[in-house]
Short mmCIF file of C-alpha atoms in Angstrom, two decimals:
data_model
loop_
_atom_site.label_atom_id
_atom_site.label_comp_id
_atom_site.label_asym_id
_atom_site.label_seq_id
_atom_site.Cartn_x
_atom_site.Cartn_y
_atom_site.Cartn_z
CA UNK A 1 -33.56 -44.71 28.73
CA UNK A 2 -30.25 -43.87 26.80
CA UNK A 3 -29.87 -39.98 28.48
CA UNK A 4 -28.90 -37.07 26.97
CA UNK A 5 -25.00 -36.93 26.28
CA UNK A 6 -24.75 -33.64 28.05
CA UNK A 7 -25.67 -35.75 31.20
CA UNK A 8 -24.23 -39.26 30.37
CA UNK A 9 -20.76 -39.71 31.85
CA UNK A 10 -18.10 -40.86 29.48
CA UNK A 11 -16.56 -44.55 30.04
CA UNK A 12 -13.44 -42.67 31.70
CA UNK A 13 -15.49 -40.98 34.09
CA UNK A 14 -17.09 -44.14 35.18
CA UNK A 15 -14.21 -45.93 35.20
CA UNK A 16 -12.91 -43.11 37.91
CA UNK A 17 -16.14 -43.17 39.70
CA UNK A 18 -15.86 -46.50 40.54
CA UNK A 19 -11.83 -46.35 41.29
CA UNK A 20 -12.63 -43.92 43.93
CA UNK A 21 -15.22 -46.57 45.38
CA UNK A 22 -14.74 -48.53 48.78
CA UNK A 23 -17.51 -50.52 49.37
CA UNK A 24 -19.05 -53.50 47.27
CA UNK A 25 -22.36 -55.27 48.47
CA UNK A 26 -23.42 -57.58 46.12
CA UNK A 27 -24.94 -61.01 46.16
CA UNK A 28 -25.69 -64.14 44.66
CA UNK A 29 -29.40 -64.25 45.04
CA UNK A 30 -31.54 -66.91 43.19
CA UNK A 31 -33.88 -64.86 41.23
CA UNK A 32 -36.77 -66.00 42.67
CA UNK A 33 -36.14 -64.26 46.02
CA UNK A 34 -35.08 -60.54 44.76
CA UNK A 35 -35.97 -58.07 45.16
CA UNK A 36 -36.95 -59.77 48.41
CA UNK A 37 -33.62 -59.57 49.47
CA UNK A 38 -32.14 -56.42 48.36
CA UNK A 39 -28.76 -56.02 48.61
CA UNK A 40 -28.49 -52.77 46.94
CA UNK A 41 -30.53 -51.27 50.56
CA UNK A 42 -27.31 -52.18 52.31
CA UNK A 43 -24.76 -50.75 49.87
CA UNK A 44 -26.72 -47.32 49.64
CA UNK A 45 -26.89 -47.26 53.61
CA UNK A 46 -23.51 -48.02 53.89
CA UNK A 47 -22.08 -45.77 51.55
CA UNK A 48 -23.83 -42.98 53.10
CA UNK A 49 -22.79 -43.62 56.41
CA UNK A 50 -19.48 -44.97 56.83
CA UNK A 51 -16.45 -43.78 55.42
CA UNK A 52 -13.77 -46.86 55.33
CA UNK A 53 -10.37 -45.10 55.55
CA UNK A 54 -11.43 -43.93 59.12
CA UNK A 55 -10.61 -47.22 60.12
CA UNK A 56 -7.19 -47.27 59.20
CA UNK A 57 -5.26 -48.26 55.35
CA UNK A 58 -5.20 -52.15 56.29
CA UNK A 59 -8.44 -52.48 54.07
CA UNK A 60 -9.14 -50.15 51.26
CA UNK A 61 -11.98 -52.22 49.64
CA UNK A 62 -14.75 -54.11 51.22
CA UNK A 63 -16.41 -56.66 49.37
CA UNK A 64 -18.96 -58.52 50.36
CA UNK A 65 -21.10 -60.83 48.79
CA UNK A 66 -24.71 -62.33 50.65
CA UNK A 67 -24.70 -65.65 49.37
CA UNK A 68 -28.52 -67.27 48.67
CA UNK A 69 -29.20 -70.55 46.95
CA UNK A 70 -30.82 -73.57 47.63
CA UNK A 71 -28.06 -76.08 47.06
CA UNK A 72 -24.48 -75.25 46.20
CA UNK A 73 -22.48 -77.58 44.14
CA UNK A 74 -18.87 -78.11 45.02
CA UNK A 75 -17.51 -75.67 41.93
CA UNK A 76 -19.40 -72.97 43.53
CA UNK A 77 -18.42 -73.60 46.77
CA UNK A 78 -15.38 -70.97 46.69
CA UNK A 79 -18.67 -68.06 46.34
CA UNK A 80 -18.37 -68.10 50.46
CA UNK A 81 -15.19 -67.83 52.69
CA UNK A 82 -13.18 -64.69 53.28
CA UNK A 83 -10.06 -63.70 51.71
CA UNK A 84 -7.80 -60.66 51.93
CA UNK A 85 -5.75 -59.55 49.01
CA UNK A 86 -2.66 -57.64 50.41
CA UNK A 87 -1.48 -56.44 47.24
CA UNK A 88 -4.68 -54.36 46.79
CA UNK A 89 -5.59 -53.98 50.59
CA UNK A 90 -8.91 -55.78 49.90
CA UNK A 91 -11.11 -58.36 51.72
CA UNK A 92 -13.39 -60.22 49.65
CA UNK A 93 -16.76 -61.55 52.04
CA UNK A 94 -18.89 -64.03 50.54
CA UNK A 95 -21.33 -65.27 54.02
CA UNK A 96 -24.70 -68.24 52.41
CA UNK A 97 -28.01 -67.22 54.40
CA UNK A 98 -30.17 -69.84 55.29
CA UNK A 99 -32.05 -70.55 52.07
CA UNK A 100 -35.96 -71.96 53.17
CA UNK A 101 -35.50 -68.98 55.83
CA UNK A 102 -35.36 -66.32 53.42
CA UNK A 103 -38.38 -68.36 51.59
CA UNK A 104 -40.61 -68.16 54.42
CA UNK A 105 -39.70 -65.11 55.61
CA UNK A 106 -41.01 -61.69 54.88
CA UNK A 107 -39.75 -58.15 54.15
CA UNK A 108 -38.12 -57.72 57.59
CA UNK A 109 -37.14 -61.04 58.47
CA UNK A 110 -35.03 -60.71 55.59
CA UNK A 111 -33.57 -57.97 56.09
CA UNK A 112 -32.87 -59.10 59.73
CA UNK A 113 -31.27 -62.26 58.26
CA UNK A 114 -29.00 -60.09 55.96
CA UNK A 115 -27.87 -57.79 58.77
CA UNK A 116 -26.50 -60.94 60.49
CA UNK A 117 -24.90 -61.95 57.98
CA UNK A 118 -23.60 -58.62 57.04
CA UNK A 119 -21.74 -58.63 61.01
CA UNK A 120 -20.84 -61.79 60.77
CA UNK A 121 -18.92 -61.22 57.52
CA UNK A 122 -17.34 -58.31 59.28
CA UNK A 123 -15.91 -60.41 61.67
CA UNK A 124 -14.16 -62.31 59.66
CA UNK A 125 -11.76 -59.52 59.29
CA UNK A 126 -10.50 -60.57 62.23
CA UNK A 127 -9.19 -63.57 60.55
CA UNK A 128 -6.96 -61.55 58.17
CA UNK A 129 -5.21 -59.28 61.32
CA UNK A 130 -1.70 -61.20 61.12
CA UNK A 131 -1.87 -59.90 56.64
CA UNK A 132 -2.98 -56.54 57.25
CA UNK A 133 -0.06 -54.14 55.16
CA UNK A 134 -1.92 -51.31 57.47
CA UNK A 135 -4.03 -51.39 61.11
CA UNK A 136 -7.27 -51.35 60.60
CA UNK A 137 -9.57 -51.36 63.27
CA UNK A 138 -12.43 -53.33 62.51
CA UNK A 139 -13.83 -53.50 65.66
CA UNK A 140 -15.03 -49.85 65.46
CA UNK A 141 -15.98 -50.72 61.52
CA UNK A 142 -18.63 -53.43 62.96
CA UNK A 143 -19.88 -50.87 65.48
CA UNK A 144 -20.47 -48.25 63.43
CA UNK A 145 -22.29 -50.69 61.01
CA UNK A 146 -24.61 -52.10 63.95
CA UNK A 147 -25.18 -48.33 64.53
CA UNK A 148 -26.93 -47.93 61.23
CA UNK A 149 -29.23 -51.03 62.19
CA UNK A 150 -30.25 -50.11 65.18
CA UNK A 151 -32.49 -47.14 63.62
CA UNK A 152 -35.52 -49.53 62.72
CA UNK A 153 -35.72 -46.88 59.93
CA UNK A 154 -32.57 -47.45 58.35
CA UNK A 155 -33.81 -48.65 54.56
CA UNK B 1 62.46 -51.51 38.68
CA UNK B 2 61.29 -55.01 38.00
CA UNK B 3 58.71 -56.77 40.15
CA UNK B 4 59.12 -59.85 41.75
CA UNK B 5 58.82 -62.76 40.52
CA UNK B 6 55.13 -64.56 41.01
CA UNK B 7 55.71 -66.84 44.16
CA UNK B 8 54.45 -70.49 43.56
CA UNK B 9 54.44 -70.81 47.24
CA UNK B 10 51.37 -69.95 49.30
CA UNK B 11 50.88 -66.19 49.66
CA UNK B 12 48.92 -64.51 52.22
CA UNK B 13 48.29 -61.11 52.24
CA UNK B 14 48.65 -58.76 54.57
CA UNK B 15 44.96 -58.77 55.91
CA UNK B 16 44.29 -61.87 57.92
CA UNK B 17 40.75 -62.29 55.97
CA UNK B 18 42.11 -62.46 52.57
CA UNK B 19 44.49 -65.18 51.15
CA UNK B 20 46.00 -65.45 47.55
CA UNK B 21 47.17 -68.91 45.93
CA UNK B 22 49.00 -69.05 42.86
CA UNK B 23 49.51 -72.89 42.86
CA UNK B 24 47.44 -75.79 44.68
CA UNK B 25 48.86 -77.05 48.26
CA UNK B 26 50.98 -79.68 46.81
CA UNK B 27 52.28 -77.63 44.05
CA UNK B 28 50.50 -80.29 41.06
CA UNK B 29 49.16 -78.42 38.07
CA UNK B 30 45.49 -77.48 38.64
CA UNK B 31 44.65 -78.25 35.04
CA UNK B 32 44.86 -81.96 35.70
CA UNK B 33 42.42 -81.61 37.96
CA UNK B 34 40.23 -79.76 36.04
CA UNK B 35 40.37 -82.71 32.89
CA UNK B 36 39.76 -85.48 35.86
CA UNK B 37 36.54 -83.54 36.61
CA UNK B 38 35.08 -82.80 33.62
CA UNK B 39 35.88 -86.82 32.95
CA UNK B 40 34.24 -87.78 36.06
CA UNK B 41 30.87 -85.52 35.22
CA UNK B 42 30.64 -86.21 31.48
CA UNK B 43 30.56 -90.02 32.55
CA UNK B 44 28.23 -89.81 35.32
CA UNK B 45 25.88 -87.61 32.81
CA UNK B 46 26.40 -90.18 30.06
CA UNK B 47 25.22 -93.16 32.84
CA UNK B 48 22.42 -90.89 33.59
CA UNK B 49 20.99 -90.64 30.32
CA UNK B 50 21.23 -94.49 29.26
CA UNK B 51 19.33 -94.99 32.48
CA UNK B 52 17.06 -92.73 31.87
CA UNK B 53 16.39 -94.03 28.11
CA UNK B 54 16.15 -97.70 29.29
CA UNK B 55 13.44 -96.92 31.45
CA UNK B 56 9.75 -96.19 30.56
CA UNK B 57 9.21 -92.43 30.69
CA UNK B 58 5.82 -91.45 32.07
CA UNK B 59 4.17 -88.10 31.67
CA UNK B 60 3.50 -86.14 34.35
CA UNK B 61 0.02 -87.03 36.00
CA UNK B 62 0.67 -90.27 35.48
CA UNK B 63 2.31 -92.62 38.01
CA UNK B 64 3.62 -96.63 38.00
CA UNK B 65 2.11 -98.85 40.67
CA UNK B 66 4.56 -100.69 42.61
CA UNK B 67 2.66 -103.77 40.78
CA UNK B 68 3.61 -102.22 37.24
CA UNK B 69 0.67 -100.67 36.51
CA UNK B 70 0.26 -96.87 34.63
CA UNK B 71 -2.98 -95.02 36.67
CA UNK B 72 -3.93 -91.48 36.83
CA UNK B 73 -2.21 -89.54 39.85
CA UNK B 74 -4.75 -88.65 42.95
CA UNK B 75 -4.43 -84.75 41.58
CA UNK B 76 -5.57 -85.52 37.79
CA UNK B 77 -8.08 -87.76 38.59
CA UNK B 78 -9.61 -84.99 41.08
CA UNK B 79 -9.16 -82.88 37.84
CA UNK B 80 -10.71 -84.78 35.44
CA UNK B 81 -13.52 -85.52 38.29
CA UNK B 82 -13.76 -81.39 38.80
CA UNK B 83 -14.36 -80.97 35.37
CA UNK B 84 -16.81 -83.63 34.71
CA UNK B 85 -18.42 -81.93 37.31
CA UNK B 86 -18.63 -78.41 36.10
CA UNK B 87 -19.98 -79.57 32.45
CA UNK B 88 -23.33 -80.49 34.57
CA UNK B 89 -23.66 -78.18 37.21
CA UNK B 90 -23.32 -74.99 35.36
CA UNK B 91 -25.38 -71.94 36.50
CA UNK B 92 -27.53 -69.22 34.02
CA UNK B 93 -27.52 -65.89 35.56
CA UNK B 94 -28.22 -62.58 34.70
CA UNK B 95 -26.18 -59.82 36.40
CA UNK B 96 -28.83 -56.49 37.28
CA UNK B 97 -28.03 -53.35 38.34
CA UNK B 98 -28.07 -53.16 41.94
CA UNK B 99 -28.61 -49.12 42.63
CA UNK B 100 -29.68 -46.55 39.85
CA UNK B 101 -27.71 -45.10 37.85
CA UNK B 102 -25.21 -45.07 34.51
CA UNK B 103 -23.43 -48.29 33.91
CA UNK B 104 -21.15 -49.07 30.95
CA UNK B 105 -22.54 -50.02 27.62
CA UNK B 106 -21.05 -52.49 25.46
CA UNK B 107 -24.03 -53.57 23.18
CA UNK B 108 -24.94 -49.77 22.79
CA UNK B 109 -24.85 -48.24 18.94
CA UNK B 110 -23.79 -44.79 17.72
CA UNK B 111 -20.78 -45.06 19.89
CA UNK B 112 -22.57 -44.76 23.23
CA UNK B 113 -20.65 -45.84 26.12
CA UNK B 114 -22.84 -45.67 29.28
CA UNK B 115 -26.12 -46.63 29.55
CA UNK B 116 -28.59 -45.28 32.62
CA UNK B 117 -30.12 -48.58 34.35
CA UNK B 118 -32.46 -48.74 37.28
CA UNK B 119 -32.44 -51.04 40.09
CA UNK B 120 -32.93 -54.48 38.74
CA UNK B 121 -32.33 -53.47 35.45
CA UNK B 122 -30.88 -56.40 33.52
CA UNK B 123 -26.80 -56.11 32.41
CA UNK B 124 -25.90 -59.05 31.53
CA UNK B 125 -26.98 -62.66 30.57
CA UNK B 126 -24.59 -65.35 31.38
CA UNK B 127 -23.25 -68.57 31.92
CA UNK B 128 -20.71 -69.97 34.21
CA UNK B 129 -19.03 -73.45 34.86
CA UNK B 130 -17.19 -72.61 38.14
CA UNK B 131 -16.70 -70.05 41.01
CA UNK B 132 -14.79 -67.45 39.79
CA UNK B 133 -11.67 -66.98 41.65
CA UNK B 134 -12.72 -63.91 43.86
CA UNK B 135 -15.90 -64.44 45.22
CA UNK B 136 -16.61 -60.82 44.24
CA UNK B 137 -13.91 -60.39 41.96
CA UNK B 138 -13.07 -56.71 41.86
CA UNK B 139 -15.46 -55.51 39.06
CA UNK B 140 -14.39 -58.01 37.53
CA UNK B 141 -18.34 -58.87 36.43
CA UNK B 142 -17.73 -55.85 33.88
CA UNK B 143 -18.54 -53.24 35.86
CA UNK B 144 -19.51 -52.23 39.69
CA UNK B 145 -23.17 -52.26 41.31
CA UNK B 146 -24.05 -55.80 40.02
CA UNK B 147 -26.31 -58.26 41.73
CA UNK B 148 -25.51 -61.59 40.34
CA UNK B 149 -29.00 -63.73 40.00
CA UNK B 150 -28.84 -67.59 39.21
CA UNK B 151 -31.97 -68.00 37.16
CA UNK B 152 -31.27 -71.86 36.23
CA UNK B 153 -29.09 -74.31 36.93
CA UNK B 154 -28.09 -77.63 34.50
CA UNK B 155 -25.96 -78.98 32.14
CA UNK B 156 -23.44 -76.24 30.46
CA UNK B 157 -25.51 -77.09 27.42
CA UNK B 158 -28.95 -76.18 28.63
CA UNK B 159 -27.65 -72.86 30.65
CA UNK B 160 -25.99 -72.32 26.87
CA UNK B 161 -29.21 -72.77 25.27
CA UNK B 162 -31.07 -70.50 28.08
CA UNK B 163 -28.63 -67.84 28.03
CA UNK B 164 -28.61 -67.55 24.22
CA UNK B 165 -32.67 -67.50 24.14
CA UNK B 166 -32.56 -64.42 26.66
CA UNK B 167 -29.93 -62.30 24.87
CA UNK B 168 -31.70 -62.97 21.96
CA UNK B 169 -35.22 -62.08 23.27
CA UNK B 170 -34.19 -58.78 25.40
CA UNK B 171 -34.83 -56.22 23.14
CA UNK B 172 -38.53 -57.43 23.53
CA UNK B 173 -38.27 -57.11 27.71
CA UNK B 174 -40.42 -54.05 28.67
CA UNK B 175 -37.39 -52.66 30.39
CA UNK B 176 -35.05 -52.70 26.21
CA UNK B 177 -38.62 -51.24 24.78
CA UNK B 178 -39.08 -48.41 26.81
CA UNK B 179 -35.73 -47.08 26.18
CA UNK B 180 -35.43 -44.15 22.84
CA UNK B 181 -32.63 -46.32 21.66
CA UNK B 182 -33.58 -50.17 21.44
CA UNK B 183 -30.91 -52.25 22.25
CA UNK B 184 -30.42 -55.53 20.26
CA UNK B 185 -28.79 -57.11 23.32
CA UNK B 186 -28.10 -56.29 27.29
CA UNK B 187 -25.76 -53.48 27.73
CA UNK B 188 -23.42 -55.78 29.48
CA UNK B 189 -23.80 -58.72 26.66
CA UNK B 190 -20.79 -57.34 23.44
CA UNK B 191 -21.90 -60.57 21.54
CA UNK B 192 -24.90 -62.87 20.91
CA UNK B 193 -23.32 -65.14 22.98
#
C-alpha cells in the first residue's frame, strides 16, 4: 500500500534514517533459494542487539553481503573478498556459501550455514587491523555476535 | 652618504650559512652562459623531435615486437577479453526489500516519494554486466534494506529482454495490484528500462 502522508516519511527523512544506520546485511541470493535464506533475520537480530560504536570508531559501517549462486563468472567474482574503506571507516564483507548445501538443506541448516559465514566474515576484520583510522576491537564484535546465536531462539 | 660600490668579487656575508655572488668564480659574464644553454637545449629538443617523427608512433595499448610486428599489449587484450566476457555473462536481478518498511519511490505519481514495501517486496528490476565496485556498495543499489536476487543469467541481450518484460508486467504482480495507488513500474525502476 501507498500509506497515508501523515505517516509516510518524506525522502529527507529517509535519507537521515538510513545515514544514522551501521549495519548492512544483504545478499546475493539466487531467487530460487529465498526466502530460504533470509538475510533480512540477521540484519533485524543484529540491529537489535549490537550497537557498533561500542567497539571502537575504526569501523563505522558494516557491510556484509552472504554470497549464494551456483556458478560465478569471473566479472562477478569481486561480489566476495573483504575490503575496508578508510575514508568512510567502512568494511565491505561479501563471504559465497556452499551453493548444493543450501539446496539440500532445510530451514535450520541454512540458517546454520549463514551464521558461519556471518563469523567468518567477521574475521576478516582482522585483515584490515594495520588501515584502521580508529581501534576497533573486533574480537569482542564476533563474541557478542556468537552470543545472539547461541539462543536457539534467536530468529 | 653614498654606498659602496657593488663588489664584483665574491661576497660572503656575515652568517656562515648564507653567501652572496655578484659575478661567476672566474669573473666571465653569466649571460654567455645562459645563450650557450639555451643553444645546447633548443638543439637537443630539435634532435628529439626529428627522431621522434622518423619513427612509427604507436598508440598506447599497442606495442612493436622485437620482430616488427604491431600486437595488442597483455593489459588491452585482457580488456577486450573482460569485456567480451561481460556481454555474455550478464545477470537479471530484481532487488526486494529485505525488512518492512518505507523505501524511496521513484516510479510513484502525485509526487509521492516513499513507498511502504514488505519483506520481499520487489524494488527494482535490473540488469548488470559486472560486479559493481563495492561488493555492497554503500546504498549505492538506490536505497538501504535490499536483497539483491539473480533471477537469470545470459547474454546482456536476453537479461535486457527479461528485465524489460518484468518492468513492464509489474503493475499486474499481486503485490503492484493490491496497493490504492497502482504503480506502472517498481518503485525502484524511474524508467521503462
Amino acid at each position: 500500500m501507498i500509506a497515508d502522508k501523515e505517516q509516510r516519511p518524506t525522502a529527507e527523512e529517509l535519507q537521515l534514517k538510513s545515514d544514522e544506520q551501521t549495519l548492512f546485511i544483504s545478499g546475493r541470493i539466487w531467487h530460487e533459494l529465498y526466502p530460504k535464506a533470509d538475510p533480512g533475520l540477521f540484519l533485524e537480530a543484529l540491529r537489535r542487539e549490537i550497537d557498533l560504536s561500542k567497539y571502537g570508531e575504526g569501523i563505522a559501517k558494516f557491510y556484509f553481503t552472504f554470497v549464494i549462486m551456483e556458478e560465478l563468472s569471473p566479472n562477478f567474482s569481486n561480489w566476495v573478498g573483504s575490503d575496508y574503506y578508510p575514508e568512510k571507516a567502512s568494511i565491505d564483507i561479501g563471504i559465497r556459501l556452499p551453493y548444493q548445501d543450501v539446496v539440500d538443506g532445510d530451514e535450520k541448516a541454512v540458517i546454520k550455514l549463514m551464521e558461519k559465514a556471518l563469523l567468518e566474515g567477521i574475521d576478516t576484520i582482522a585483515e584490515h587491523k594495520q588501515e584502521f583510522i580508529a581501534p576497533f576491537d573486533y574480537r569482542a564484535f564476533k563474541n557478542d555476535v556468537e552470543a545472539i546465536f547461541e539462543n536457539p531462539d534467536w530468529y | 652618504m653614498f654606498a659602496p660600490p657593488p663588489s664584483s668579487k665574491r661576497v660572503t656575508s656575515s652568517r656562515s650559512d648564507v653567501q652572496v655572488f655578484s659575478d661567476n668564480e672566474n669573473g666571465s659574464s653569466p649571460n654567455g652562459s645562459k645563450w650557450l644553454l639555451l643553444l645546447l637545449l633548443g638543439a637537443v629538443l630539435a634532435s628529439g623531435y626529428i627522431i621522434w617523427n622518423s619513427s612509427k608512433k604507436i598508440a598506447p595499448g599497442l606495442i612493436e615486437t622485437p620482430d616488427g610486428e604491431i600486437v595488442l599489449s597483455p593489459e588491452r587484450e585482457a580488456k577486450r577479453d573482460r569485456e567480451l566476457e561481460e556481454i555474455d555473462n550478464a545477470i537479471q536481478y530484481a532487488l526486494v526489500a529485505t525488512i518492512d518498511g518505507y523505501y524511496p519511490c521513484l516510479s510513484c505519481p502525485f509526487g509521492i516519494k516513499t513507498i511502504y514495501l514488505y519483506k520481499g517486496n520487489v524494488w527494482k528490476y535490473g540488469v548488470t554486466r559486472k560486479g559493481e565496485a563495492e561488493r555492497y556498495p554503500g546504498g549505492n543499489y538506490g536505497a538501504d534494506n535490499l536483497l539483491f536476487l539473480p533471477m537469470f543469467e545470459g547474454t546482456y541481450s536476453e537479461c535486457l529482454k527479461r528485465e524489460k518484460t518484468l518492468i513492464y508486467n509489474y503493475p499486474l504482480l499481486p503485490e503492484a495490484i493490491e496497493r490504492q495507488v497502482i504503480l506502472a513500474r517498481p518503485p525502484g525502476n524511474k524508467y521503462d528500462s
